[in-house]
mmCIF file of C-alpha atoms in Angstrom:
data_model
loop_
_atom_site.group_PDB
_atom_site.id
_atom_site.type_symbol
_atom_site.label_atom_id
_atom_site.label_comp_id
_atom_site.label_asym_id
_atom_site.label_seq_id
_atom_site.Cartn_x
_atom_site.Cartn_y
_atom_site.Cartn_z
ATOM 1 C CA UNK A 15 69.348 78.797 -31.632
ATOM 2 C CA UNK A 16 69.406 79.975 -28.338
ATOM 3 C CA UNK A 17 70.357 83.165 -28.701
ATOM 4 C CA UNK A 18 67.449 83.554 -31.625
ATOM 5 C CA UNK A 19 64.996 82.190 -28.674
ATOM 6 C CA UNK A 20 66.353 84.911 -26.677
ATOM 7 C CA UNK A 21 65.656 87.935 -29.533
ATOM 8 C CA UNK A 22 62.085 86.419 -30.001
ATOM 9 C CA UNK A 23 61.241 86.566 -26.400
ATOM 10 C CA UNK A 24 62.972 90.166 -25.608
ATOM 11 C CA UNK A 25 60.731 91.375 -28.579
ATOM 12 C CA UNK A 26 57.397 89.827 -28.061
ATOM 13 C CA UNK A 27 57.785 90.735 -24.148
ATOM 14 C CA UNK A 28 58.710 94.888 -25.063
ATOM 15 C CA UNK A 29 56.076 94.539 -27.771
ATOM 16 C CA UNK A 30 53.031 93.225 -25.073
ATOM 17 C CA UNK A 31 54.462 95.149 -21.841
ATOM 18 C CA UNK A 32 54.177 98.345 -24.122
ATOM 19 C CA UNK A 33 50.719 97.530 -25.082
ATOM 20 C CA UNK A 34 49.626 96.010 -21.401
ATOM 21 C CA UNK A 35 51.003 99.763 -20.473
ATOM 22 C CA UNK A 36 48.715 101.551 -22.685
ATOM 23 C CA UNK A 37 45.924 99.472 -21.954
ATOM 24 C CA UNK A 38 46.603 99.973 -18.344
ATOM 25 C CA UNK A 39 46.818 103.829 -18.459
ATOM 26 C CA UNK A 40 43.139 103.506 -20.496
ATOM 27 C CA UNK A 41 42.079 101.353 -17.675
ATOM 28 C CA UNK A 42 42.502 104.286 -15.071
ATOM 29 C CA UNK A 43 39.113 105.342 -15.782
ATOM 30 C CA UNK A 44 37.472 102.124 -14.459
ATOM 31 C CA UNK A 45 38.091 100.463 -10.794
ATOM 32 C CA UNK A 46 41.562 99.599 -9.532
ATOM 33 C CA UNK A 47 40.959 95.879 -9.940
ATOM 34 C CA UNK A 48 40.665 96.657 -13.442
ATOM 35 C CA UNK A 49 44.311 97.511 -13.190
ATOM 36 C CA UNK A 50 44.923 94.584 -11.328
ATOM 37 C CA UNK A 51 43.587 92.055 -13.737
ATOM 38 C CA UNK A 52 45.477 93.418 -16.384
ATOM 39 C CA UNK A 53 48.766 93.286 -14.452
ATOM 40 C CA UNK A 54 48.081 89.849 -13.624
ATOM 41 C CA UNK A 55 47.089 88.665 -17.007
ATOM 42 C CA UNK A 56 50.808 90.342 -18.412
ATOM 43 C CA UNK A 57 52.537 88.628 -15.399
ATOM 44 C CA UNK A 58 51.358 85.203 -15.952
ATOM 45 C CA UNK A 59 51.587 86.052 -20.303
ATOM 46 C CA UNK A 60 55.146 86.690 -19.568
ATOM 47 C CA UNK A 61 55.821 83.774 -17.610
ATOM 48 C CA UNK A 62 54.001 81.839 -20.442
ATOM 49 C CA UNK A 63 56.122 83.117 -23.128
ATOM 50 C CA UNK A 64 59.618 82.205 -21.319
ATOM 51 C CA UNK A 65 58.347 78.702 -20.776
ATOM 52 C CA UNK A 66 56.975 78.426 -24.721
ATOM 53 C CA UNK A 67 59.841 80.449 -26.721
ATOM 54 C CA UNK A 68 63.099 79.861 -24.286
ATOM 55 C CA UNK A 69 61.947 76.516 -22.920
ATOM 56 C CA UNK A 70 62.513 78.289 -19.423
ATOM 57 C CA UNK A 71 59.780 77.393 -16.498
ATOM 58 C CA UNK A 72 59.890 77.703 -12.608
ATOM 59 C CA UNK A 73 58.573 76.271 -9.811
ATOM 60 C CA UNK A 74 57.545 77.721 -5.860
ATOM 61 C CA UNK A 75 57.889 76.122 -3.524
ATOM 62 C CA UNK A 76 56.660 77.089 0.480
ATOM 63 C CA UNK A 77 54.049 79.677 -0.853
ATOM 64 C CA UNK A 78 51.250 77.972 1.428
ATOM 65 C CA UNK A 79 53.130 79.161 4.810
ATOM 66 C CA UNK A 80 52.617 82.612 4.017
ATOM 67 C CA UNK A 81 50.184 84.653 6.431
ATOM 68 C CA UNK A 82 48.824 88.273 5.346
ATOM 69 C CA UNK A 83 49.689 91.143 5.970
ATOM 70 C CA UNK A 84 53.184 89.905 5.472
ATOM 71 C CA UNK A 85 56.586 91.093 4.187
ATOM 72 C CA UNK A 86 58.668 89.299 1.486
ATOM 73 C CA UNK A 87 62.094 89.731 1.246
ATOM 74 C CA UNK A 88 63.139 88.428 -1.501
ATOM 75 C CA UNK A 89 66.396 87.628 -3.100
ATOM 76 C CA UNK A 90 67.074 90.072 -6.088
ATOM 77 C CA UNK A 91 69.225 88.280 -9.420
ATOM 78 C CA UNK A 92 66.899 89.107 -12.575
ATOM 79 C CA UNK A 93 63.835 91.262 -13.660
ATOM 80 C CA UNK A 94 62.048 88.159 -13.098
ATOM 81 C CA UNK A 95 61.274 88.626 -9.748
ATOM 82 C CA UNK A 96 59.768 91.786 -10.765
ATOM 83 C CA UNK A 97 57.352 89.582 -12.827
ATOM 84 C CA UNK A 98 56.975 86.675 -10.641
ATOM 85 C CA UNK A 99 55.315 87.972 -7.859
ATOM 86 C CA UNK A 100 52.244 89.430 -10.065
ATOM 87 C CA UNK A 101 51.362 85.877 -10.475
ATOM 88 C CA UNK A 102 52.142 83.902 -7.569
ATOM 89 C CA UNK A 103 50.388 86.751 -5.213
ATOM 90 C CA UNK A 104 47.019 88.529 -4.720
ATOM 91 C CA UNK A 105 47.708 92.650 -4.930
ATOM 92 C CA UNK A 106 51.279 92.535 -3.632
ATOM 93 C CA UNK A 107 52.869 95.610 -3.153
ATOM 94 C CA UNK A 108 56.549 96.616 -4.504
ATOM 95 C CA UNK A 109 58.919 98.793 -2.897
ATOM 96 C CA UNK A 110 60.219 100.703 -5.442
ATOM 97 C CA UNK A 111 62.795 103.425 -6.342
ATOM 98 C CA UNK A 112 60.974 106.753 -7.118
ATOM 99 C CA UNK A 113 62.763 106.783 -10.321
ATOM 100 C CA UNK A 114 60.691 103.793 -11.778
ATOM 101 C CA UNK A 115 57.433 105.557 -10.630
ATOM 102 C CA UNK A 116 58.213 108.463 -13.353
ATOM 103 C CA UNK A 117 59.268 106.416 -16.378
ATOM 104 C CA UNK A 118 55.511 104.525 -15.866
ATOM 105 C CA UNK A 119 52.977 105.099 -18.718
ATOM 106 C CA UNK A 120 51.069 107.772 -16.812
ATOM 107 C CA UNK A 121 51.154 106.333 -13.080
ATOM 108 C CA UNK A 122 50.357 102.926 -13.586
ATOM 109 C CA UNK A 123 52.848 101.927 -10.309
ATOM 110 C CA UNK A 124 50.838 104.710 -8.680
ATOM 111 C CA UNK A 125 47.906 103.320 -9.699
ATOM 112 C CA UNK A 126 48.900 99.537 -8.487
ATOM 113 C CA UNK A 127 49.859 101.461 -5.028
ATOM 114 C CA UNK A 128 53.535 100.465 -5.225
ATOM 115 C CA UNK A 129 55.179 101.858 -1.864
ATOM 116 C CA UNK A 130 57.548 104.376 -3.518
ATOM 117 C CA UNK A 131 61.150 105.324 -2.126
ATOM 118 C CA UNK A 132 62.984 108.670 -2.529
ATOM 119 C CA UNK A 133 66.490 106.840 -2.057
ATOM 120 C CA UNK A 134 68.144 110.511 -1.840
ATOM 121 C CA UNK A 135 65.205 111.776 0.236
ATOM 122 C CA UNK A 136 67.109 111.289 3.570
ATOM 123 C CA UNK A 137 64.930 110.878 6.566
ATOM 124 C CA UNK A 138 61.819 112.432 4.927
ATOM 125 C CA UNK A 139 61.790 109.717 2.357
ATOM 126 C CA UNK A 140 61.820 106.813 5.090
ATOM 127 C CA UNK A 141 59.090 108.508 7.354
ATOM 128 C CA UNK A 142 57.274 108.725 4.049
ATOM 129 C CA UNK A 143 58.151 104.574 2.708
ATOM 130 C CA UNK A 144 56.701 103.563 6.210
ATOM 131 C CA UNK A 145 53.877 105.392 5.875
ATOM 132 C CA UNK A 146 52.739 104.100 2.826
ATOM 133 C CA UNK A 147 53.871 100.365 4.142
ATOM 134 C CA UNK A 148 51.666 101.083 7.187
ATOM 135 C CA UNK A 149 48.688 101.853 4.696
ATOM 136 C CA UNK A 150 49.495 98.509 2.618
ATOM 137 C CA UNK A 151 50.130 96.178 5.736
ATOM 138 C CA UNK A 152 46.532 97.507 6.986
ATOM 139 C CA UNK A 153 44.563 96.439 4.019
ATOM 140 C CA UNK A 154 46.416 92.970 4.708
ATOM 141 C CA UNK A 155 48.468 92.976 1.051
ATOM 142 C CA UNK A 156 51.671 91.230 1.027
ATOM 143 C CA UNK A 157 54.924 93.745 0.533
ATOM 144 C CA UNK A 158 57.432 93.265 -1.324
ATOM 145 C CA UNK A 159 60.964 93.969 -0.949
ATOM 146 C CA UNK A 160 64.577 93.101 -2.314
ATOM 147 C CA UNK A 161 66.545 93.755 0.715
ATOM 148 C CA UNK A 162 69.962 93.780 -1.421
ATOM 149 C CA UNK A 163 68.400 96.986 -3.407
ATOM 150 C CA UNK A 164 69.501 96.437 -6.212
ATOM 151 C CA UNK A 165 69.743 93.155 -8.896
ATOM 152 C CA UNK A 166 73.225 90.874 -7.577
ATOM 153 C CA UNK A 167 75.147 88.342 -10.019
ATOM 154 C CA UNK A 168 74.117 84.916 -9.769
ATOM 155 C CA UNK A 169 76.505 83.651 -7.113
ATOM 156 C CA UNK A 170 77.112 87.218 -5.316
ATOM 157 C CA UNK A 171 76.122 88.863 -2.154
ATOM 158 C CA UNK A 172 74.824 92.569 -2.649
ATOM 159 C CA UNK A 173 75.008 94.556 0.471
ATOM 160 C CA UNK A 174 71.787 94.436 2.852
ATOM 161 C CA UNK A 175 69.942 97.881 2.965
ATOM 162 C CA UNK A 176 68.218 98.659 6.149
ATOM 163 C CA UNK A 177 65.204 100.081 4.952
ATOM 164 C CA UNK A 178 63.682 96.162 5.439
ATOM 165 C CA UNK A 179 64.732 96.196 9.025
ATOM 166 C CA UNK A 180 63.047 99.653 9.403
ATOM 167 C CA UNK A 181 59.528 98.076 7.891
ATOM 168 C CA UNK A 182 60.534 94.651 10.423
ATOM 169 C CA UNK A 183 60.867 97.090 13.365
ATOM 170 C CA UNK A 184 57.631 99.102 12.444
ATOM 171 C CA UNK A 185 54.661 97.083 11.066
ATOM 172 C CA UNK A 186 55.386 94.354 13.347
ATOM 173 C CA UNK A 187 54.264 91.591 10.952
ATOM 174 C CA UNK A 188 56.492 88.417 9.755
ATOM 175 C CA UNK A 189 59.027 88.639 7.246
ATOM 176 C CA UNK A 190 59.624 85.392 5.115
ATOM 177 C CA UNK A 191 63.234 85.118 3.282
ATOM 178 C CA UNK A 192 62.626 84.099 -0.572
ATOM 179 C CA UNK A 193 65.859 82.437 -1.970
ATOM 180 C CA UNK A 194 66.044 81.871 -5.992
ATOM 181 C CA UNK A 195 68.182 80.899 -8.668
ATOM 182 C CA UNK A 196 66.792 83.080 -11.232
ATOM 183 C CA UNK A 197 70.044 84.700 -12.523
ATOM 184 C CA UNK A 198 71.303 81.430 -13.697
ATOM 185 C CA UNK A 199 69.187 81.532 -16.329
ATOM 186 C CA UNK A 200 68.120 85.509 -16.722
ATOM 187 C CA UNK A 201 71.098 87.239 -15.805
ATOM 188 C CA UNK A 202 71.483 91.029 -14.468
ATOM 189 C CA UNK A 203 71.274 93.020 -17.374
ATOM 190 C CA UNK A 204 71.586 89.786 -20.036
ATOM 191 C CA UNK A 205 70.438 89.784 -23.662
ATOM 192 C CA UNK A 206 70.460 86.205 -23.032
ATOM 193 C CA UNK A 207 67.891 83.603 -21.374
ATOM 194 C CA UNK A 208 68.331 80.389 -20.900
ATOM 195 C CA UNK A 209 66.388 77.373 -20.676
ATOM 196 C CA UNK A 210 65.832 75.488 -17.203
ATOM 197 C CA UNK A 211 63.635 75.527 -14.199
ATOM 198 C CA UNK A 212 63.871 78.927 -11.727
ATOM 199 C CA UNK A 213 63.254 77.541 -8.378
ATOM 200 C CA UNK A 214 62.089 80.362 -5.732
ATOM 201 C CA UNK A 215 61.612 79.329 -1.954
ATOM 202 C CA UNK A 216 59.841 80.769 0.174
ATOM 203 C CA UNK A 217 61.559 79.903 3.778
ATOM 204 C CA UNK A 218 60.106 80.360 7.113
ATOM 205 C CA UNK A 219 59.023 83.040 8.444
ATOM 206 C CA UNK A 220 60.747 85.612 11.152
ATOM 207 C CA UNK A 221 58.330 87.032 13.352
ATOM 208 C CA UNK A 222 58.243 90.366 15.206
ATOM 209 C CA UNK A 223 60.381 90.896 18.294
ATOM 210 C CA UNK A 224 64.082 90.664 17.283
ATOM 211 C CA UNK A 225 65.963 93.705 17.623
ATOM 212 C CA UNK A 226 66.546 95.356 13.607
ATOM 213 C CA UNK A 227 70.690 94.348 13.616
ATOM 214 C CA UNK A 228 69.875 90.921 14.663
ATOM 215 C CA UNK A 229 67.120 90.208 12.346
ATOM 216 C CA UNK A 230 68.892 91.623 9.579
ATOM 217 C CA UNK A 231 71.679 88.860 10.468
ATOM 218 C CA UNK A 232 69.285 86.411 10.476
ATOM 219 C CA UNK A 233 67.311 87.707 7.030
ATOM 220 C CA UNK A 234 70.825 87.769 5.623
ATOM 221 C CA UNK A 235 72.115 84.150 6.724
ATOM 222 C CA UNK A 236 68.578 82.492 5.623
ATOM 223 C CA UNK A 237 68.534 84.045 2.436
ATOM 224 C CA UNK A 238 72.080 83.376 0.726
ATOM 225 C CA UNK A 239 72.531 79.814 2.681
ATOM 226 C CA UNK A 240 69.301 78.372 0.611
ATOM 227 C CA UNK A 241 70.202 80.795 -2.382
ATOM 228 C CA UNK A 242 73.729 79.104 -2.401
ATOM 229 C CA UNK A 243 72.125 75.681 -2.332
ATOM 230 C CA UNK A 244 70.036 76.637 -5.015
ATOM 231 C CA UNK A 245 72.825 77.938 -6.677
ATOM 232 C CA UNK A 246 74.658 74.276 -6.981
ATOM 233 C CA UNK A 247 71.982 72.432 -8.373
ATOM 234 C CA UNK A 248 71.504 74.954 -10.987
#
């Protein structure tokens, strides 16, 4: 029964992200909060249908200490994070491989001014990702970033990239560590989904001044120590 749960949800989600997408790339002709809306009404759809087909639901917890501009860096285990945020934020702003940008239905990540990264764009493609951050962080929208890069098994450290450090060092605004549990239930590149609560944390926050090797160290220890403790009551 599970796994049935699991083939409903995967096709009702490719089914409405497919038409939010074309709705979306309609949408460009009318204001960006247009866009917006319509992002947030799939985000919080999604997050609907997981709770009412798979049985799975989640729960924040720390959101209120968050000031703006801001930077979260956030845990990476599931494409649920790439959901998540939609919902629980106003406007945030992803940073994004470059890649992801061109398989959009006609720039809608362009369109919700993602910050995107040429990862094989060498020191061009940084001066460029800070740029952009600089533009976000000035309009007071919360960034987002998975400092790991990429999605890590449930249980696993991925290796730190310093492009968060570089953003720490340069907008000079707080970075708050999000732990979460979500591959436990939505696992890095799984058919399956499980029922359950995801719990996501937002931890305090690490303000400007730290050198970019020691607040990495820190970023690094906050984040798996509370994802670890997530990880066994999950």
């Amino acid at each position: 029964m599970a796994r049935l749960k699991s083939l409903i949800f995967n096709i009702t989600f490719f089914m409405f992200t497919t038409l939010v997408l074309t709705v979306g790339t309609i949408c460009f002709v009318f204001p960006r909060n247009v866009v917006l809306h319509v992002t947030r009404i799939w985000s919080k759809t999604v997050l609907w249908l997981l709770k009412t087909i798979v049985g799975l639901d989640y729960q924040v917890n720390g959101i209120e200490k968050l000031t703006f501009p801001c930077i979260i860096a956030s845990k990476h285990q599931s494409s649920w994070e790439t959901i998540v945020y939609h919902a629980i934020l106003c406007d945030p702003s992803y940073v994004l491989k470059k890649e992801l940008d061109r398989l959009s239905f006609g720039g809608y990540i362009r369109r919700l001014q993602m910050i995107i990264v040429d990862r094989k764009g060498g020191r061009g493609a940084l001066v460029s990702m800070l740029n952009q951050a600089k533009e976000v962080a000035s309009s007071g929208r919360p960034i987002v970033i998975f400092p790991e890069g990429t999605r890590s098994k449930a249980g696993e450290k991925g290796n730190y990239q310093k492009g968060v450090g570089l953003l720490y060092k340069s907008l000079q605004i707080p970075v708050y560590p999000v732990a979460l549990n979500s591959g436990y239930f939505w696992g890095r590149r799984s058919f399956d989904k499980k029922p359950g609560t995801i719990t996501l944390n937002v931890l305090d926050a690490i303000d400007p001044g730290m050198d970019v090797d020691t607040f990495m160290e820190k970023l690094e220890e906050k984040i798996e120590k509370e994802s670890l403790r997530l990880a066994k009551n999950s």
